[in-house]
Amino acid sequence: MTSDQGEAARGAIERLAEKAGRTWPNIEAAARHSAATRARLAALLREQIPCDTSAVVFGSLARGEYTTGSDLDWTLLIDGQADEGHFSQVRAITKILKDEKFHEPGPTGVFGNVAFSHPILHQIGGQEDTNKNTTQRILLLLESLAIGKPDAHERVLRLVLSRYVEDDRGLLYGSKRHLIPMFLLNDIVRYWRTVAVDFVYKQRERSSGWALRNAKLRMSRKLIFVSGLITCFSFELFGKDRAWTGDGDRVSTPALVRFLRERIRVTPLASLAEVLLRPSITAETARILFDNYDAFLALLSNEEERGRLKQLPLDELGTDETFGRVRKLGSEFQRGLNRLFFEEDEDLRKLIQMYGVF
């Protein structure tokens, strides 16, 4: 995230705080910690990034929600010819991060290694589009930032968005009642359902960490999905004053890609804040969503409570006080989303019913 993007994100959340009559100190603290950590990483990795690659961070650090106990999810994104030197670069980066005491990525293999642009771009759908590939692609769009050299990252983002737009015949040639990138929307929905199914698989395969993964599924993972929905609805929500046609009545592909690139620069929390600033949305709904998300970040930043969730045995879930709080936060966050998408705003209700359900 650039400084301008950071200011824009803070601006939307600050305006929402005024509307709601609230302050959210844990959201603010996480944003500051994220910015400081990204600056520290940029200094540490300055000499480690070849010209055809970008070091890309994901997760809470990219979203501006980084806390002291957060994992550092990263990859070396390669947009060029394979080179045996890339493996050495990954090992060098891994050693630096380990020496600096950053928390390692999870054991799934999605992060902490190399990612090549070719499968991310060309294997959308079909048998070769694995869960890992889908995850890398969707998170690249919805929660990624380049540390240091951004060129490869920018190229891949632009090409992936172009693929989603250019292959969407309904978007380019349809009736244009609503300008909704259905190819992209369906892939984001698929990612969200994959996350939910994989959660149960991990519950069976791993003996610990279930409660912490459950907390993230209820809150931060769901927020990513919500921001993806908002991105796909953004032409209708934020772009109605723009001219989208190119030659004749055909929608201009470059204009759509540029607009989508603008939208995915916005962090998930800021994207949610922008929608909550709509006049039809009440301050109460804003308070429900952001109060509970602020409390969620407070819980994650508490070393004792985070550790408790990470080690909590399954047979204690029903009686554990910390997990009880997690369940309540998740239920309230969902109640706020229901109010936002189904109750208070006619445009959002129509969009989610027409495109998010069937």
GROMACS .gro file of C-alpha atoms in nm:
model
  358
    1MET     CA    1   0.000   0.000   0.000
    2THR     CA    2   0.132   0.342  -0.093
    3SER     CA    3   0.109   0.639   0.143
    4ASP     CA    4  -0.181   0.780  -0.064
    5GLN     CA    5  -0.369   0.452  -0.039
    6GLY     CA    6  -0.306   0.441   0.335
    7GLU     CA    7  -0.446   0.791   0.373
    8ALA     CA    8  -0.753   0.700   0.168
    9ALA     CA    9  -0.813   0.392   0.381
   10ARG     CA   10  -0.780   0.585   0.705
   11GLY     CA   11  -1.001   0.860   0.563
   12ALA     CA   12  -1.296   0.626   0.500
   13ILE     CA   13  -1.267   0.468   0.844
   14GLU     CA   14  -1.228   0.807   1.013
   15ARG     CA   15  -1.540   0.939   0.838
   16LEU     CA   16  -1.726   0.628   0.944
   17ALA     CA   17  -1.610   0.676   1.303
   18GLU     CA   18  -1.762   1.025   1.296
   19LYS     CA   19  -2.089   0.887   1.158
   20ALA     CA   20  -2.098   0.614   1.422
   21GLY     CA   21  -1.980   0.834   1.709
   22ARG     CA   22  -1.706   0.586   1.790
   23THR     CA   23  -1.333   0.537   1.807
   24TRP     CA   24  -1.174   0.203   1.722
   25PRO     CA   25  -0.833   0.204   1.893
   26ASN     CA   26  -0.737  -0.152   1.802
   27ILE     CA   27  -0.805  -0.097   1.433
   28GLU     CA   28  -0.597   0.220   1.448
   29ALA     CA   29  -0.315   0.047   1.638
   30ALA     CA   30  -0.308  -0.243   1.391
   31ALA     CA   31  -0.289  -0.001   1.097
   32ARG     CA   32   0.008   0.179   1.254
   33HIS     CA   33   0.183  -0.147   1.337
   34SER     CA   34   0.124  -0.273   0.984
   35ALA     CA   35   0.275   0.040   0.827
   36ALA     CA   36   0.580   0.023   1.054
   37THR     CA   37   0.629  -0.349   0.984
   38ARG     CA   38   0.606  -0.299   0.608
   39ALA     CA   39   0.867  -0.023   0.627
   40ARG     CA   40   1.092  -0.251   0.832
   41LEU     CA   41   1.051  -0.532   0.578
   42ALA     CA   42   1.130  -0.301   0.288
   43ALA     CA   43   1.460  -0.212   0.453
   44LEU     CA   44   1.545  -0.575   0.534
   45LEU     CA   45   1.468  -0.706   0.185
   46ARG     CA   46   1.601  -0.417  -0.022
   47GLU     CA   47   1.885  -0.624  -0.169
   48GLN     CA   48   1.698  -0.953  -0.202
   49ILE     CA   49   1.451  -0.896  -0.486
   50PRO     CA   50   1.555  -0.977  -0.849
   51CYS     CA   51   1.420  -0.757  -1.128
   52ASP     CA   52   1.157  -1.007  -1.254
   53THR     CA   53   1.008  -1.067  -0.910
   54SER     CA   54   0.824  -0.893  -0.628
   55ALA     CA   55   0.823  -0.988  -0.261
   56VAL     CA   56   0.452  -0.989  -0.182
   57VAL     CA   57   0.289  -1.000   0.161
   58PHE     CA   58  -0.063  -1.122   0.230
   59GLY     CA   59  -0.287  -1.164   0.530
   60SER     CA   60  -0.319  -0.919   0.815
   61LEU     CA   61  -0.005  -0.729   0.717
   62ALA     CA   62  -0.145  -0.651   0.371
   63ARG     CA   63  -0.489  -0.568   0.513
   64GLY     CA   64  -0.347  -0.325   0.770
   65GLU     CA   65  -0.456  -0.548   1.060
   66TYR     CA   66  -0.116  -0.679   1.174
   67THR     CA   67  -0.078  -0.753   1.545
   68THR     CA   68   0.217  -0.872   1.751
   69GLY     CA   69   0.117  -1.238   1.721
   70SER     CA   70   0.037  -1.238   1.350
   71ASP     CA   71   0.203  -1.476   1.105
   72LEU     CA   72   0.394  -1.320   0.817
   73ASP     CA   73   0.242  -1.462   0.497
   74TRP     CA   74   0.462  -1.385   0.197
   75THR     CA   75   0.571  -1.519  -0.138
   76LEU     CA   76   0.830  -1.438  -0.401
   77LEU     CA   77   0.611  -1.368  -0.705
   78ILE     CA   78   0.792  -1.451  -1.029
   79ASP     CA   79   0.676  -1.298  -1.356
   80GLY     CA   80   0.945  -1.422  -1.590
   81GLN     CA   81   1.164  -1.716  -1.682
   82ALA     CA   82   1.236  -1.975  -1.416
   83ASP     CA   83   1.582  -1.936  -1.268
   84GLU     CA   84   1.768  -2.155  -1.021
   85GLY     CA   85   1.860  -1.836  -0.838
   86HIS     CA   86   1.498  -1.790  -0.727
   87PHE     CA   87   1.531  -2.077  -0.482
   88SER     CA   88   1.838  -1.912  -0.329
   89GLN     CA   89   1.645  -1.587  -0.295
   90VAL     CA   90   1.362  -1.761  -0.113
   91ARG     CA   91   1.610  -1.923   0.125
   92ALA     CA   92   1.779  -1.588   0.186
   93ILE     CA   93   1.447  -1.416   0.258
   94THR     CA   94   1.337  -1.701   0.485
   95LYS     CA   95   1.660  -1.674   0.686
   96ILE     CA   96   1.628  -1.296   0.724
   97LEU     CA   97   1.270  -1.324   0.847
   98LYS     CA   98   1.359  -1.606   1.086
   99ASP     CA   99   1.654  -1.412   1.225
  100GLU     CA  100   1.428  -1.110   1.277
  101LYS     CA  101   1.180  -1.326   1.472
  102PHE     CA  102   0.884  -1.295   1.236
  103HIS     CA  103   0.620  -1.564   1.279
  104GLU     CA  104   0.642  -1.820   0.999
  105PRO     CA  105   0.353  -1.884   0.756
  106GLY     CA  106   0.124  -2.181   0.814
  107PRO     CA  107   0.220  -2.532   0.697
  108THR     CA  108  -0.006  -2.544   0.388
  109GLY     CA  109   0.271  -2.437   0.147
  110VAL     CA  110   0.068  -2.151   0.001
  111PHE     CA  111   0.310  -1.895   0.146
  112GLY     CA  112   0.678  -1.876   0.228
  113ASN     CA  113   0.796  -1.989  -0.115
  114VAL     CA  114   0.777  -1.893  -0.484
  115ALA     CA  115   0.465  -1.834  -0.692
  116PHE     CA  116   0.480  -1.823  -1.071
  117SER     CA  117   0.251  -1.592  -1.265
  118HIS     CA  118   0.169  -1.843  -1.541
  119PRO     CA  119  -0.059  -2.081  -1.345
  120ILE     CA  120  -0.214  -1.793  -1.151
  121LEU     CA  121  -0.309  -1.624  -1.478
  122HIS     CA  122  -0.381  -1.911  -1.715
  123GLN     CA  123  -0.527  -2.185  -1.496
  124ILE     CA  124  -0.851  -2.023  -1.383
  125GLY     CA  125  -1.092  -2.314  -1.360
  126GLY     CA  126  -1.034  -2.667  -1.482
  127GLN     CA  127  -0.849  -2.956  -1.326
  128GLU     CA  128  -0.517  -2.775  -1.291
  129ASP     CA  129  -0.663  -2.491  -1.084
  130THR     CA  130  -0.579  -2.636  -0.744
  131ASN     CA  131  -0.693  -2.497  -0.409
  132LYS     CA  132  -0.343  -2.353  -0.367
  133ASN     CA  133  -0.354  -2.179  -0.705
  134THR     CA  134  -0.703  -2.040  -0.645
  135THR     CA  135  -0.602  -1.914  -0.302
  136GLN     CA  136  -0.290  -1.742  -0.436
  137ARG     CA  137  -0.486  -1.576  -0.715
  138ILE     CA  138  -0.781  -1.448  -0.510
  139LEU     CA  139  -0.566  -1.332  -0.221
  140LEU     CA  140  -0.333  -1.164  -0.469
  141LEU     CA  141  -0.634  -0.957  -0.575
  142LEU     CA  142  -0.800  -0.897  -0.239
  143GLU     CA  143  -0.517  -0.873   0.015
  144SER     CA  144  -0.167  -0.840  -0.125
  145LEU     CA  145   0.103  -0.573  -0.123
  146ALA     CA  146   0.448  -0.563  -0.278
  147ILE     CA  147   0.741  -0.492  -0.048
  148GLY     CA  148   1.007  -0.304  -0.236
  149LYS     CA  149   1.001  -0.354  -0.614
  150PRO     CA  150   0.633  -0.357  -0.725
  151ASP     CA  151   0.671  -0.412  -1.101
  152ALA     CA  152   0.606  -0.787  -1.118
  153HIS     CA  153   0.320  -0.757  -0.870
  154GLU     CA  154   0.155  -0.478  -1.072
  155ARG     CA  155   0.192  -0.665  -1.401
  156VAL     CA  156   0.037  -0.983  -1.266
  157LEU     CA  157  -0.253  -0.798  -1.103
  158ARG     CA  158  -0.330  -0.613  -1.424
  159LEU     CA  159  -0.309  -0.930  -1.636
  160VAL     CA  160  -0.529  -1.132  -1.399
  161LEU     CA  161  -0.793  -0.858  -1.391
  162SER     CA  162  -0.776  -0.834  -1.772
  163ARG     CA  163  -0.837  -1.208  -1.795
  164TYR     CA  164  -1.145  -1.187  -1.573
  165VAL     CA  165  -1.283  -0.899  -1.781
  166GLU     CA  166  -1.190  -1.012  -2.132
  167ASP     CA  167  -1.327  -1.365  -2.085
  168ASP     CA  168  -1.657  -1.239  -1.940
  169ARG     CA  169  -1.879  -1.225  -2.247
  170GLY     CA  170  -2.183  -1.118  -2.046
  171LEU     CA  171  -1.992  -0.824  -1.904
  172LEU     CA  172  -1.865  -0.701  -2.240
  173TYR     CA  173  -2.163  -0.784  -2.462
  174GLY     CA  174  -2.458  -0.829  -2.226
  175SER     CA  175  -2.760  -0.609  -2.167
  176LYS     CA  176  -2.564  -0.401  -1.912
  177ARG     CA  177  -2.860  -0.379  -1.677
  178HIS     CA  178  -2.598  -0.411  -1.409
  179LEU     CA  179  -2.224  -0.402  -1.472
  180ILE     CA  180  -2.118  -0.705  -1.267
  181PRO     CA  181  -1.800  -0.905  -1.347
  182MET     CA  182  -1.956  -1.247  -1.299
  183PHE     CA  183  -1.643  -1.443  -1.392
  184LEU     CA  184  -1.455  -1.270  -1.112
  185LEU     CA  185  -1.751  -1.289  -0.872
  186ASN     CA  186  -1.793  -1.664  -0.922
  187ASP     CA  187  -1.424  -1.724  -0.856
  188ILE     CA  188  -1.438  -1.518  -0.535
  189VAL     CA  189  -1.745  -1.713  -0.420
  190ARG     CA  190  -1.566  -2.037  -0.507
  191TYR     CA  191  -1.265  -1.926  -0.300
  192TRP     CA  192  -1.486  -1.847   0.001
  193ARG     CA  193  -1.658  -2.186  -0.014
  194THR     CA  194  -1.319  -2.355  -0.054
  195VAL     CA  195  -1.196  -2.179   0.261
  196ALA     CA  196  -1.501  -2.301   0.450
  197VAL     CA  197  -1.460  -2.662   0.331
  198ASP     CA  198  -1.083  -2.661   0.392
  199PHE     CA  199  -1.148  -2.540   0.745
  200VAL     CA  200  -1.323  -2.869   0.824
  201TYR     CA  201  -1.043  -3.067   0.658
  202LYS     CA  202  -0.782  -2.888   0.870
  203GLN     CA  203  -0.992  -2.953   1.180
  204ARG     CA  204  -0.959  -3.325   1.111
  205GLU     CA  205  -0.591  -3.322   1.009
  206ARG     CA  206  -0.449  -3.096   1.282
  207SER     CA  207  -0.472  -3.151   1.655
  208SER     CA  208  -0.443  -2.784   1.755
  209GLY     CA  209  -0.531  -2.437   1.634
  210TRP     CA  210  -0.898  -2.509   1.557
  211ALA     CA  211  -1.037  -2.229   1.774
  212LEU     CA  212  -0.804  -1.964   1.629
  213ARG     CA  213  -0.884  -2.073   1.273
  214ASN     CA  214  -1.253  -2.061   1.362
  215ALA     CA  215  -1.216  -1.704   1.494
  216LYS     CA  216  -1.050  -1.596   1.170
  217LEU     CA  217  -1.311  -1.774   0.957
  218ARG     CA  218  -1.589  -1.588   1.138
  219MET     CA  219  -1.419  -1.250   1.112
  220SER     CA  220  -1.114  -1.178   0.893
  221ARG     CA  221  -1.174  -1.450   0.632
  222LYS     CA  222  -1.537  -1.342   0.604
  223LEU     CA  223  -1.426  -0.979   0.571
  224ILE     CA  224  -1.209  -1.075   0.272
  225PHE     CA  225  -1.512  -1.233   0.105
  226VAL     CA  226  -1.724  -0.926   0.180
  227SER     CA  227  -1.459  -0.700   0.025
  228GLY     CA  228  -1.461  -0.926  -0.282
  229LEU     CA  229  -1.838  -0.885  -0.314
  230ILE     CA  230  -1.802  -0.508  -0.280
  231THR     CA  231  -1.531  -0.509  -0.548
  232CYS     CA  232  -1.763  -0.693  -0.788
  233PHE     CA  233  -2.050  -0.456  -0.706
  234SER     CA  234  -1.826  -0.149  -0.728
  235PHE     CA  235  -1.926  -0.045  -1.080
  236GLU     CA  236  -2.282  -0.008  -0.949
  237LEU     CA  237  -2.189   0.138  -0.611
  238PHE     CA  238  -1.906   0.374  -0.703
  239GLY     CA  239  -1.880   0.394  -1.080
  240LYS     CA  240  -2.216   0.508  -1.215
  241ASP     CA  241  -2.081   0.853  -1.302
  242ARG     CA  242  -1.818   0.706  -1.538
  243ALA     CA  243  -1.841   0.638  -1.909
  244TRP     CA  244  -1.773   0.269  -1.969
  245THR     CA  245  -1.828   0.232  -2.343
  246GLY     CA  246  -1.550   0.221  -2.599
  247ASP     CA  247  -1.621   0.168  -2.970
  248GLY     CA  248  -1.996   0.177  -3.029
  249ASP     CA  249  -2.186   0.024  -2.735
  250ARG     CA  250  -1.914  -0.219  -2.633
  251VAL     CA  251  -1.790  -0.172  -2.279
  252SER     CA  252  -1.426  -0.063  -2.272
  253THR     CA  253  -1.208  -0.340  -2.132
  254PRO     CA  254  -0.915  -0.112  -2.033
  255ALA     CA  255  -1.151   0.122  -1.844
  256LEU     CA  256  -1.305  -0.167  -1.650
  257VAL     CA  257  -0.963  -0.311  -1.565
  258ARG     CA  258  -0.835   0.028  -1.444
  259PHE     CA  259  -1.140   0.076  -1.227
  260LEU     CA  260  -1.110  -0.271  -1.072
  261ARG     CA  261  -0.741  -0.206  -1.006
  262GLU     CA  262  -0.837   0.113  -0.822
  263ARG     CA  263  -1.088  -0.075  -0.613
  264ILE     CA  264  -0.859  -0.360  -0.506
  265ARG     CA  265  -0.609  -0.105  -0.379
  266VAL     CA  266  -0.860  -0.028  -0.103
  267THR     CA  267  -0.814  -0.241   0.208
  268PRO     CA  268  -1.104  -0.468   0.307
  269LEU     CA  269  -1.189  -0.264   0.617
  270ALA     CA  270  -1.180   0.063   0.422
  271SER     CA  271  -1.392  -0.091   0.147
  272LEU     CA  272  -1.650  -0.194   0.406
  273ALA     CA  273  -1.634   0.153   0.560
  274GLU     CA  274  -1.703   0.316   0.222
  275VAL     CA  275  -2.022   0.113   0.181
  276LEU     CA  276  -2.129   0.186   0.539
  277LEU     CA  277  -2.101   0.558   0.460
  278ARG     CA  278  -2.395   0.530   0.221
  279PRO     CA  279  -2.681   0.753   0.349
  280SER     CA  280  -2.922   0.459   0.374
  281ILE     CA  281  -2.696   0.267   0.614
  282THR     CA  282  -2.756   0.349   0.979
  283ALA     CA  283  -2.489   0.438   1.233
  284GLU     CA  284  -2.604   0.139   1.437
  285THR     CA  285  -2.504  -0.103   1.161
  286ALA     CA  286  -2.164   0.066   1.137
  287ARG     CA  287  -2.120   0.030   1.512
  288ILE     CA  288  -2.214  -0.338   1.509
  289LEU     CA  289  -1.961  -0.422   1.239
  290PHE     CA  290  -1.667  -0.208   1.344
  291ASP     CA  291  -1.711  -0.240   1.721
  292ASN     CA  292  -1.696  -0.617   1.692
  293TYR     CA  293  -1.408  -0.615   1.446
  294ASP     CA  294  -1.215  -0.383   1.677
  295ALA     CA  295  -1.277  -0.626   1.964
  296PHE     CA  296  -1.159  -0.914   1.741
  297LEU     CA  297  -0.828  -0.735   1.675
  298ALA     CA  298  -0.795  -0.665   2.048
  299LEU     CA  299  -0.831  -1.036   2.116
  300LEU     CA  300  -0.570  -1.130   1.853
  301SER     CA  301  -0.324  -0.876   1.991
  302ASN     CA  302  -0.358  -1.021   2.342
  303GLU     CA  303  -0.082  -1.280   2.368
  304GLU     CA  304  -0.255  -1.484   2.637
  305GLU     CA  305  -0.593  -1.500   2.463
  306ARG     CA  306  -0.444  -1.570   2.120
  307GLY     CA  307  -0.232  -1.847   2.270
  308ARG     CA  308  -0.537  -1.989   2.443
  309LEU     CA  309  -0.728  -2.011   2.115
  310LYS     CA  310  -0.428  -2.166   1.941
  311GLN     CA  311  -0.398  -2.447   2.196
  312LEU     CA  312  -0.762  -2.496   2.301
  313PRO     CA  313  -0.868  -2.864   2.295
  314LEU     CA  314  -1.186  -2.943   2.101
  315ASP     CA  315  -1.358  -3.087   2.407
  316GLU     CA  316  -1.331  -2.749   2.587
  317LEU     CA  317  -1.491  -2.535   2.316
  318GLY     CA  318  -1.832  -2.533   2.481
  319THR     CA  319  -1.705  -2.408   2.816
  320ASP     CA  320  -1.408  -2.184   2.731
  321GLU     CA  321  -1.469  -1.816   2.805
  322THR     CA  322  -1.235  -1.685   2.534
  323PHE     CA  323  -1.392  -1.897   2.263
  324GLY     CA  324  -1.734  -1.793   2.387
  325ARG     CA  325  -1.636  -1.434   2.320
  326VAL     CA  326  -1.517  -1.530   1.971
  327ARG     CA  327  -1.852  -1.689   1.892
  328LYS     CA  328  -2.037  -1.380   2.013
  329LEU     CA  329  -1.815  -1.148   1.807
  330GLY     CA  330  -1.874  -1.363   1.498
  331SER     CA  331  -2.250  -1.371   1.551
  332GLU     CA  332  -2.268  -0.995   1.594
  333PHE     CA  333  -2.048  -0.936   1.290
  334GLN     CA  334  -2.280  -1.157   1.085
  335ARG     CA  335  -2.583  -0.967   1.220
  336GLY     CA  336  -2.426  -0.644   1.100
  337LEU     CA  337  -2.363  -0.792   0.754
  338ASN     CA  338  -2.724  -0.909   0.734
  339ARG     CA  339  -2.843  -0.556   0.811
  340LEU     CA  340  -2.603  -0.410   0.555
  341PHE     CA  341  -2.677  -0.639   0.261
  342PHE     CA  342  -3.038  -0.743   0.321
  343GLU     CA  343  -3.219  -0.476   0.522
  344GLU     CA  344  -3.109  -0.115   0.494
  345ASP     CA  345  -2.997  -0.038   0.139
  346GLU     CA  346  -3.220  -0.118  -0.159
  347ASP     CA  347  -2.933  -0.123  -0.411
  348LEU     CA  348  -2.725  -0.362  -0.202
  349ARG     CA  349  -3.024  -0.586  -0.137
  350LYS     CA  350  -3.099  -0.616  -0.509
  351LEU     CA  351  -2.735  -0.684  -0.595
  352ILE     CA  352  -2.684  -0.952  -0.331
  353GLN     CA  353  -3.015  -1.123  -0.415
  354MET     CA  354  -2.957  -1.119  -0.792
  355TYR     CA  355  -2.586  -1.199  -0.803
  356GLY     CA  356  -2.475  -1.321  -0.460
  357VAL     CA  357  -2.739  -1.588  -0.404
  358PHE     CA  358  -2.845  -1.738  -0.739
   0.00000   0.00000   0.00000
